[in-house]
PDB file of C-alpha atoms in Angstrom:
ATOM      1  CA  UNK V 538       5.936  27.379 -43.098  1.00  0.00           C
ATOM      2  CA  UNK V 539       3.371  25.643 -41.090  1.00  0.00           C
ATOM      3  CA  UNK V 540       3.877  26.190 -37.344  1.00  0.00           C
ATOM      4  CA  UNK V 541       3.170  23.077 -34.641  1.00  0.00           C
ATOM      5  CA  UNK V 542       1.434  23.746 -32.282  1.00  0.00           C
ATOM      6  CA  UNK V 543       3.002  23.289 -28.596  1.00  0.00           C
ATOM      7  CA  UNK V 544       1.300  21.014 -26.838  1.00  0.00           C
ATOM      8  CA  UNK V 545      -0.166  21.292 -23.249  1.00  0.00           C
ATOM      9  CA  UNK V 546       2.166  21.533 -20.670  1.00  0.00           C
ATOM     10  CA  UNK V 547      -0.258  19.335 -18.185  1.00  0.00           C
ATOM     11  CA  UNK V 548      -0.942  16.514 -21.520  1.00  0.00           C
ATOM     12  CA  UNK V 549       2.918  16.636 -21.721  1.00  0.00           C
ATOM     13  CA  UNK V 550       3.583  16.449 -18.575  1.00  0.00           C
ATOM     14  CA  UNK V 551       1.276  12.988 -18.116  1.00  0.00           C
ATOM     15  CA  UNK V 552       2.578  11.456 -21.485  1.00  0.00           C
ATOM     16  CA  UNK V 553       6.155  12.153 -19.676  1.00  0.00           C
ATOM     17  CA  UNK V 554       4.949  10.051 -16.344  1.00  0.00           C
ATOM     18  CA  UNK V 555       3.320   7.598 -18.554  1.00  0.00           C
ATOM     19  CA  UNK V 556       6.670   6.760 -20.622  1.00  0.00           C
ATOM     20  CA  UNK V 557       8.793   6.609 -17.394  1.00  0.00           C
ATOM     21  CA  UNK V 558       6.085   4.012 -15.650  1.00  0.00           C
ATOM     22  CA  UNK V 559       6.454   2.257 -19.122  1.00  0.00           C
ATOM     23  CA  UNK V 560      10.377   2.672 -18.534  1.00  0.00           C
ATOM     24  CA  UNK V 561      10.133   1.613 -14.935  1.00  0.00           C
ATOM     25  CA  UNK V 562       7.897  -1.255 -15.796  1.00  0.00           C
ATOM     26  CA  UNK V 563      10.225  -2.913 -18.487  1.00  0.00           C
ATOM     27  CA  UNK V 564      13.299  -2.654 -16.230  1.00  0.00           C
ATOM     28  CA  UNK V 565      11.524  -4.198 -13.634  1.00  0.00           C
ATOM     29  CA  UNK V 566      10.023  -7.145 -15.957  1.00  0.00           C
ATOM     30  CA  UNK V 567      13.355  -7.597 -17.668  1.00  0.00           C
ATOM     31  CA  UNK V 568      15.696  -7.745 -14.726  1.00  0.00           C
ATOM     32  CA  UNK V 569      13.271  -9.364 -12.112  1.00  0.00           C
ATOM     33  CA  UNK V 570      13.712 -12.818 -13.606  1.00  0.00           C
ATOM     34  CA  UNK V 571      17.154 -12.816 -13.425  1.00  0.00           C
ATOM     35  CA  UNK V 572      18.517 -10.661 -10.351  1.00  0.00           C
ATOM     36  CA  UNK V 573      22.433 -10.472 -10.363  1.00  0.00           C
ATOM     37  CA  UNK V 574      22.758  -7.210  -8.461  1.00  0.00           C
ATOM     38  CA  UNK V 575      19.699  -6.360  -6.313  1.00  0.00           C
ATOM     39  CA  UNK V 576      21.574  -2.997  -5.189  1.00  0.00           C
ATOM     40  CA  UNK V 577      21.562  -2.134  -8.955  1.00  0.00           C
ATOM     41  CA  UNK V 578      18.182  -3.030  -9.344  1.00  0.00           C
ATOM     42  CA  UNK V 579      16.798  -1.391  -6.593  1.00  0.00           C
ATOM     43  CA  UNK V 580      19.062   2.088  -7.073  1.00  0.00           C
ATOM     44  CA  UNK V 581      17.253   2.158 -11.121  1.00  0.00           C
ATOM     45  CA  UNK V 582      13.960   1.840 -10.120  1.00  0.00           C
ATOM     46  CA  UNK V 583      14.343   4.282  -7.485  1.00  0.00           C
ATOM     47  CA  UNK V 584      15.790   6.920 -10.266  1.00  0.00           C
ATOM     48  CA  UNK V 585      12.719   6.121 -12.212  1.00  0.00           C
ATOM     49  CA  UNK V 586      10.472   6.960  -8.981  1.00  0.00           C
ATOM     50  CA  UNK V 587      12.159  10.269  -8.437  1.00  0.00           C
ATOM     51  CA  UNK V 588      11.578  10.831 -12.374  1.00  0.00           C
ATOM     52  CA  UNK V 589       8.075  10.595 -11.549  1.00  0.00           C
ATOM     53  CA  UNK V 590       7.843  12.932  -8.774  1.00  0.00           C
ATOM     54  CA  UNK V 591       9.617  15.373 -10.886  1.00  0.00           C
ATOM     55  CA  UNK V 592       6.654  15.516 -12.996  1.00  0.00           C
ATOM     56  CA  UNK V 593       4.404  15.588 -10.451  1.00  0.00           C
ATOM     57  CA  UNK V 594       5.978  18.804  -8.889  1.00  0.00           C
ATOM     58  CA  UNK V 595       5.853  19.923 -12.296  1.00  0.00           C
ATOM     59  CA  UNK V 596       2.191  19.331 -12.460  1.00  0.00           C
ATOM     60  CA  UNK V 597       1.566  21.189  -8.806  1.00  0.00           C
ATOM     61  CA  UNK V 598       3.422  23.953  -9.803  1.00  0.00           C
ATOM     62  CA  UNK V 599       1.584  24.576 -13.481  1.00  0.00           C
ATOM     63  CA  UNK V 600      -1.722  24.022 -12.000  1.00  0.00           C
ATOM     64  CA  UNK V 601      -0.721  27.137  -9.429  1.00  0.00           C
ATOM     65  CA  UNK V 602      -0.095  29.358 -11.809  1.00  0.00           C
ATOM     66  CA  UNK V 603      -2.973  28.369 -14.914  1.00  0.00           C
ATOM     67  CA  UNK V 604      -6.399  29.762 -14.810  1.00  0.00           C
ATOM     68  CA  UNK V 605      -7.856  27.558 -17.754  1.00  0.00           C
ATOM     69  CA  UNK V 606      -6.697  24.199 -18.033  1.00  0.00           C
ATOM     70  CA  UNK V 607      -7.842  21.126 -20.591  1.00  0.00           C
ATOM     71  CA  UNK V 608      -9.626  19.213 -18.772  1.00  0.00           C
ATOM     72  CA  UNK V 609     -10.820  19.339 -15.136  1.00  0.00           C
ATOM     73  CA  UNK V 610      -8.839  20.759 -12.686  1.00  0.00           C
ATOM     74  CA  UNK V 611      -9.299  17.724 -10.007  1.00  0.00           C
ATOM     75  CA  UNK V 612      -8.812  15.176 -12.736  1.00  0.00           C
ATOM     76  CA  UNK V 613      -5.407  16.194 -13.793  1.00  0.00           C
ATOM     77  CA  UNK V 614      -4.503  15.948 -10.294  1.00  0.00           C
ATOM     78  CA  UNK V 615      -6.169  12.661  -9.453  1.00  0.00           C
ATOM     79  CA  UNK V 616      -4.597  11.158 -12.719  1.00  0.00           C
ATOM     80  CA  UNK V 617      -1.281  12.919 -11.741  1.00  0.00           C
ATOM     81  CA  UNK V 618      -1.381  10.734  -8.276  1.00  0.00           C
ATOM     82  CA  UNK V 619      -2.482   7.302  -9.570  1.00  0.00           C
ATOM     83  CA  UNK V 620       0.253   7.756 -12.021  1.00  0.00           C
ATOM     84  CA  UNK V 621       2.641   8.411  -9.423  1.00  0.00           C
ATOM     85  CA  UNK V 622       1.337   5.747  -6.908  1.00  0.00           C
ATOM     86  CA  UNK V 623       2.096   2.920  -9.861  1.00  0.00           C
ATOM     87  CA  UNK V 624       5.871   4.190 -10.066  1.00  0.00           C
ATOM     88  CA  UNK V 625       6.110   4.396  -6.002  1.00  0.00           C
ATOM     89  CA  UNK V 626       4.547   0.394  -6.143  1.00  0.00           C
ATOM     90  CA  UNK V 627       6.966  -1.082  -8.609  1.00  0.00           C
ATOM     91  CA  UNK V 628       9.582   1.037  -6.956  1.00  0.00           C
ATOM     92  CA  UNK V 629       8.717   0.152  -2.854  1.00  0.00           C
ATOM     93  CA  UNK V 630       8.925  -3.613  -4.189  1.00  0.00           C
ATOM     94  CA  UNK V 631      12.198  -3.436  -5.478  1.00  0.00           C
ATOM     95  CA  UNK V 632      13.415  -1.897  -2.361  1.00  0.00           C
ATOM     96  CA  UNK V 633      12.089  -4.844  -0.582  1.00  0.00           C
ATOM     97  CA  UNK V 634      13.919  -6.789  -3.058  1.00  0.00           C
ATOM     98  CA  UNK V 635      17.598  -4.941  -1.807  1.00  0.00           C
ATOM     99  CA  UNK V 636      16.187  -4.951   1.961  1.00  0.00           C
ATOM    100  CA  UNK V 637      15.169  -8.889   2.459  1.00  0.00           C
ATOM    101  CA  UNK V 638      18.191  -9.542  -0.041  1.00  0.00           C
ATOM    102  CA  UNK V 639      15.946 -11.955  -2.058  1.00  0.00           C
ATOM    103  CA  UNK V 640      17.794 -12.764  -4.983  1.00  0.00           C
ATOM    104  CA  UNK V 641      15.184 -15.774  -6.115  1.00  0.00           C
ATOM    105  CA  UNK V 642      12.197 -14.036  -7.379  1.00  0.00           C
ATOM    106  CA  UNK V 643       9.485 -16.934  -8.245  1.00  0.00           C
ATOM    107  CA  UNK V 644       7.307 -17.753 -10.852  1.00  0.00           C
ATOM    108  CA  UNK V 645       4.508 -16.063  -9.745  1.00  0.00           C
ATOM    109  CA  UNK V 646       7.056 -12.620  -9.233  1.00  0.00           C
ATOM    110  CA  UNK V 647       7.259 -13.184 -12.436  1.00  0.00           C
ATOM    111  CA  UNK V 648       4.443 -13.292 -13.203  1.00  0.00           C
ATOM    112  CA  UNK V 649       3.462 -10.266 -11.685  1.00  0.00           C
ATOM    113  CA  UNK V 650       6.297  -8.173 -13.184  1.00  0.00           C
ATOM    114  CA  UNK V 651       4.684  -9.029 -16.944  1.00  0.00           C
ATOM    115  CA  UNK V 652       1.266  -8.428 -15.650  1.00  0.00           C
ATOM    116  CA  UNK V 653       2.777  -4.739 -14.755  1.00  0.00           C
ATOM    117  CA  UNK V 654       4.808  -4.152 -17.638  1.00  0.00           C
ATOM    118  CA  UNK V 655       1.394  -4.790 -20.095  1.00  0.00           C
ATOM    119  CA  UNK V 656      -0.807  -2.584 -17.132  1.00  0.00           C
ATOM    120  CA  UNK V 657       1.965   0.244 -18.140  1.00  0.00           C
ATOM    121  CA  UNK V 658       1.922  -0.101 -21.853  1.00  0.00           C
ATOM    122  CA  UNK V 659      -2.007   0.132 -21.384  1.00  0.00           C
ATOM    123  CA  UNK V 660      -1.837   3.140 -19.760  1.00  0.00           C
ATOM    124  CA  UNK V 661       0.814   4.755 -21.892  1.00  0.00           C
ATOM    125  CA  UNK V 662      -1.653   4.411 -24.715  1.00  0.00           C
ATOM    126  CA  UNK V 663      -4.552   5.517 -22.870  1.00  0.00           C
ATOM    127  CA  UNK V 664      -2.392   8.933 -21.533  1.00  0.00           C
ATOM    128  CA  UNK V 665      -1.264   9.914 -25.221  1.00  0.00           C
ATOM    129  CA  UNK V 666      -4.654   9.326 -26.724  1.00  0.00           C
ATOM    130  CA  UNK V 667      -6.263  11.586 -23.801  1.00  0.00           C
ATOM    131  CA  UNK V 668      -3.419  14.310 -25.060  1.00  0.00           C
ATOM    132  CA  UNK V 669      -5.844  14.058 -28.537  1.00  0.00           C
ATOM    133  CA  UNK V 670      -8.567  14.536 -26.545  1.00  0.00           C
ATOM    134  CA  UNK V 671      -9.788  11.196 -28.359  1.00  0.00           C
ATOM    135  CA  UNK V 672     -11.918   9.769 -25.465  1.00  0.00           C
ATOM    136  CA  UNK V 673     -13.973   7.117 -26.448  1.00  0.00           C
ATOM    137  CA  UNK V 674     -11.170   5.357 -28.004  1.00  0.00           C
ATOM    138  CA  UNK V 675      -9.264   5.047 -24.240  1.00  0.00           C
ATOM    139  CA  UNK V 676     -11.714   2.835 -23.306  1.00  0.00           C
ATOM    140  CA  UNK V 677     -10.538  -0.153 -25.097  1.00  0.00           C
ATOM    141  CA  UNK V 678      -7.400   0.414 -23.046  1.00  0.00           C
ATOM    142  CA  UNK V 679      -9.249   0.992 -19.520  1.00  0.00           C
ATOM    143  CA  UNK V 680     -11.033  -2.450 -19.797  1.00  0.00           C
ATOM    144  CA  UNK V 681      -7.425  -3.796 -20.678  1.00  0.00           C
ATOM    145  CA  UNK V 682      -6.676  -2.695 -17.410  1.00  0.00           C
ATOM    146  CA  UNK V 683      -9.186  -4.138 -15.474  1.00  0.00           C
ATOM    147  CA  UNK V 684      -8.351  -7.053 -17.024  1.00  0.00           C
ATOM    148  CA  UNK V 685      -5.030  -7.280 -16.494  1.00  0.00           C
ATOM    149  CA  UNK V 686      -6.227  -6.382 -12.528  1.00  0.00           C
ATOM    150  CA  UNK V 687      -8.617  -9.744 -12.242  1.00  0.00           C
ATOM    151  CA  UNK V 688      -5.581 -11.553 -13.479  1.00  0.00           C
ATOM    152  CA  UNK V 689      -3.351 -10.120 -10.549  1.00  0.00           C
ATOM    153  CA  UNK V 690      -5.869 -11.101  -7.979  1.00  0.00           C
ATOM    154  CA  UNK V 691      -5.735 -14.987  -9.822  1.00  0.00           C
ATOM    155  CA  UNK V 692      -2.109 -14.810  -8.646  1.00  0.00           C
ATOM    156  CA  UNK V 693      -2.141 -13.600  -5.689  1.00  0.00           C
ATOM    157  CA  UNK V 694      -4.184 -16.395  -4.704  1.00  0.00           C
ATOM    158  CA  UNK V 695      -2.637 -18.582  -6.587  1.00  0.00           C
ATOM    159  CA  UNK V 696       0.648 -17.696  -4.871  1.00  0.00           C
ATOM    160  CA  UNK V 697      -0.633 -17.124  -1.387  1.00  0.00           C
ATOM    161  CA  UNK V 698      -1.846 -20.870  -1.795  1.00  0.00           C
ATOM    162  CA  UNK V 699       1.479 -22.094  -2.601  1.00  0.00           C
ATOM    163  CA  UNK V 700       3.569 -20.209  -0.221  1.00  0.00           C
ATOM    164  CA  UNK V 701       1.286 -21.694   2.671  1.00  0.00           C
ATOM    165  CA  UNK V 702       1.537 -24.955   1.354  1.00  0.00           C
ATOM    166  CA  UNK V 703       5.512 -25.235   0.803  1.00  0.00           C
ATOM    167  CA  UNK V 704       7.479 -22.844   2.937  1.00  0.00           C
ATOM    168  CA  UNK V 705       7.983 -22.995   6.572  1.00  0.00           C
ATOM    169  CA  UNK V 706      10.008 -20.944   7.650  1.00  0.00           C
ATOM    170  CA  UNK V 707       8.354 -17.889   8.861  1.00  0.00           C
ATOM    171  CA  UNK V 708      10.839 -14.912   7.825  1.00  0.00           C
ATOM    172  CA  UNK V 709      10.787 -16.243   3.989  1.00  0.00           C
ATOM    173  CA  UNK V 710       7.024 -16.569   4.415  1.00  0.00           C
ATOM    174  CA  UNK V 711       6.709 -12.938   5.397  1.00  0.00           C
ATOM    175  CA  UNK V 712       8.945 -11.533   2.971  1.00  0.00           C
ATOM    176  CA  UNK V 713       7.363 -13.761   0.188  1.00  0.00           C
ATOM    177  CA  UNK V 714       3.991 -12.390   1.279  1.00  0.00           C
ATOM    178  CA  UNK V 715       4.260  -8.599   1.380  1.00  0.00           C
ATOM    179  CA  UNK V 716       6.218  -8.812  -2.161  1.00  0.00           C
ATOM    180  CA  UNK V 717       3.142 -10.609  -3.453  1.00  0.00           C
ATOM    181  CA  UNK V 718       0.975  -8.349  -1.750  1.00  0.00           C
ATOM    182  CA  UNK V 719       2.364  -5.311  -2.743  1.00  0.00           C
ATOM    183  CA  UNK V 720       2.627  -6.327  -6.620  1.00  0.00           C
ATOM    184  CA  UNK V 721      -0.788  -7.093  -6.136  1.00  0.00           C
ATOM    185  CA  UNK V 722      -1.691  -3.806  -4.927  1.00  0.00           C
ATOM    186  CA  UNK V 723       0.239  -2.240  -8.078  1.00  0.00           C
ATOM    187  CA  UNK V 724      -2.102  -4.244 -10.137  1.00  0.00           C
ATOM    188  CA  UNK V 725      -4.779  -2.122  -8.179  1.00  0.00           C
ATOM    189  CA  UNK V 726      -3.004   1.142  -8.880  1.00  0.00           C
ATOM    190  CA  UNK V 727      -3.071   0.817 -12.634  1.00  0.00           C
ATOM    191  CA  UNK V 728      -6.486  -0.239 -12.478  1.00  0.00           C
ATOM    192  CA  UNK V 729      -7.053   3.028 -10.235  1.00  0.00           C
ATOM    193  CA  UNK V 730      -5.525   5.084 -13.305  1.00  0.00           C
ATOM    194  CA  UNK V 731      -8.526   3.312 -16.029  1.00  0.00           C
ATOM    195  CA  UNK V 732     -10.895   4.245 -13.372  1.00  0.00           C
ATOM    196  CA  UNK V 733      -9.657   7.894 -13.215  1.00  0.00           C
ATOM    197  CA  UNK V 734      -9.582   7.902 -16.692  1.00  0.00           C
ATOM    198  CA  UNK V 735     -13.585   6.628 -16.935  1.00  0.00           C
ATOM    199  CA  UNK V 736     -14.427   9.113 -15.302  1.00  0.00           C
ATOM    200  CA  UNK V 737     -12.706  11.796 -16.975  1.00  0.00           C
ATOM    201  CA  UNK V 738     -14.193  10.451 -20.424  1.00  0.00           C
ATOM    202  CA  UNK V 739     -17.822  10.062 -18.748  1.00  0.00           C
ATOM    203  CA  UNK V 740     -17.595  14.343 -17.971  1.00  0.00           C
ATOM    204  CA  UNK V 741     -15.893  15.409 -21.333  1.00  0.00           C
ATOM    205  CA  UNK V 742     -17.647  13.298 -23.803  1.00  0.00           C
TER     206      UNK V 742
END
């Protein structure tokens, strides 16, 4: 009887944050369109978040107690972090969502939400082919995600434009712009994990 082989606690560990940004990602993209209870909304994605930090406590306390681990010590815990700060953006911007009680998301919220939930599935990938230590093959995924990053930035401006341009009241403006901005700077988060991942690829191939 063949015996599997258990896999890495810190590779399991990632794969684990990876499916819950995927999870967090999707329930954010699915429900963002069309928000009947923001309280709802807002309570899910913060389960997801503490989910997340879960793992990364997990992570702290492993690398505490190993003396050899797969790859670099420094990069599991950079790749840990940049995991983490995607679930924390998606996460902070649905609490906005509950705070400002904006019900409406727009087009370009939208638009956002789907750039996120492919960002995640990107990373997903990338995390469970690092686990088989196949590294040249991430890369397809890691200029994915820089992709998906220069097409954040298009909306941003694209949005920024238009929320000058029609709204006028000053509190909507505000809350309008530090949703936008802070999707935006989710988009920047994910591309943060391709770059961790670069590197990490660049020292162990």
């Amino acid at each position: 009887m063949k015996i599997k082989k258990k896999k890495d606690i810190f590779f399991e560990t990632l794969e684990n944050m990876a499916d819950t940004v995927v999870q967090a990602a999707d329930y954010f993209s699915q429900h963002v369109s069309n928000l009947q209870d923001v309280t709802l909304f807002a309570n899910e994605m913060k389960k997801y978040e503490s989910q997340c930090d879960d793992y990364v406590h997990t992570i702290i306390t492993e690398l505490n107690k190993t003396f050899i681990t797969p790859i670099e010590r420094d990069d599991i815990m950079e790749l840990t972090t940049t995991l983490d700060d995607v679930l924390d953006g998606i996460e902070a911007t649905a609490s906005r969502f509950y705070m400002y009680n904006l019900v409406d998301p727009d087009e370009y919220i939208v638009q956002f939400a789907e750039i996120l939930r492919q960002s995640a599935y990107e990373i997903q990938k990338a995390i469970h082919l690092l686990s088989q230590k196949k590294l040249l093959a991430i890369r397809e995924y890691t200029i994915r995600l820089n992709d998906l990053e220069n097409q954040g930035d298009e909306v941003l401006r694209n949005c920024i434009k238009n929320l000058f341009a029609t709204v006028s009241d000053p509190i909507e403006l505000i809350k309008r712009k530090e949703i936008y901005e802070r999707l935006e700077t989710t988009t920047d988060d994910c591309e943060h994990v391709a770059n961790v991942l670069e590197s990490i690829i660049m020292r162990n191939s």
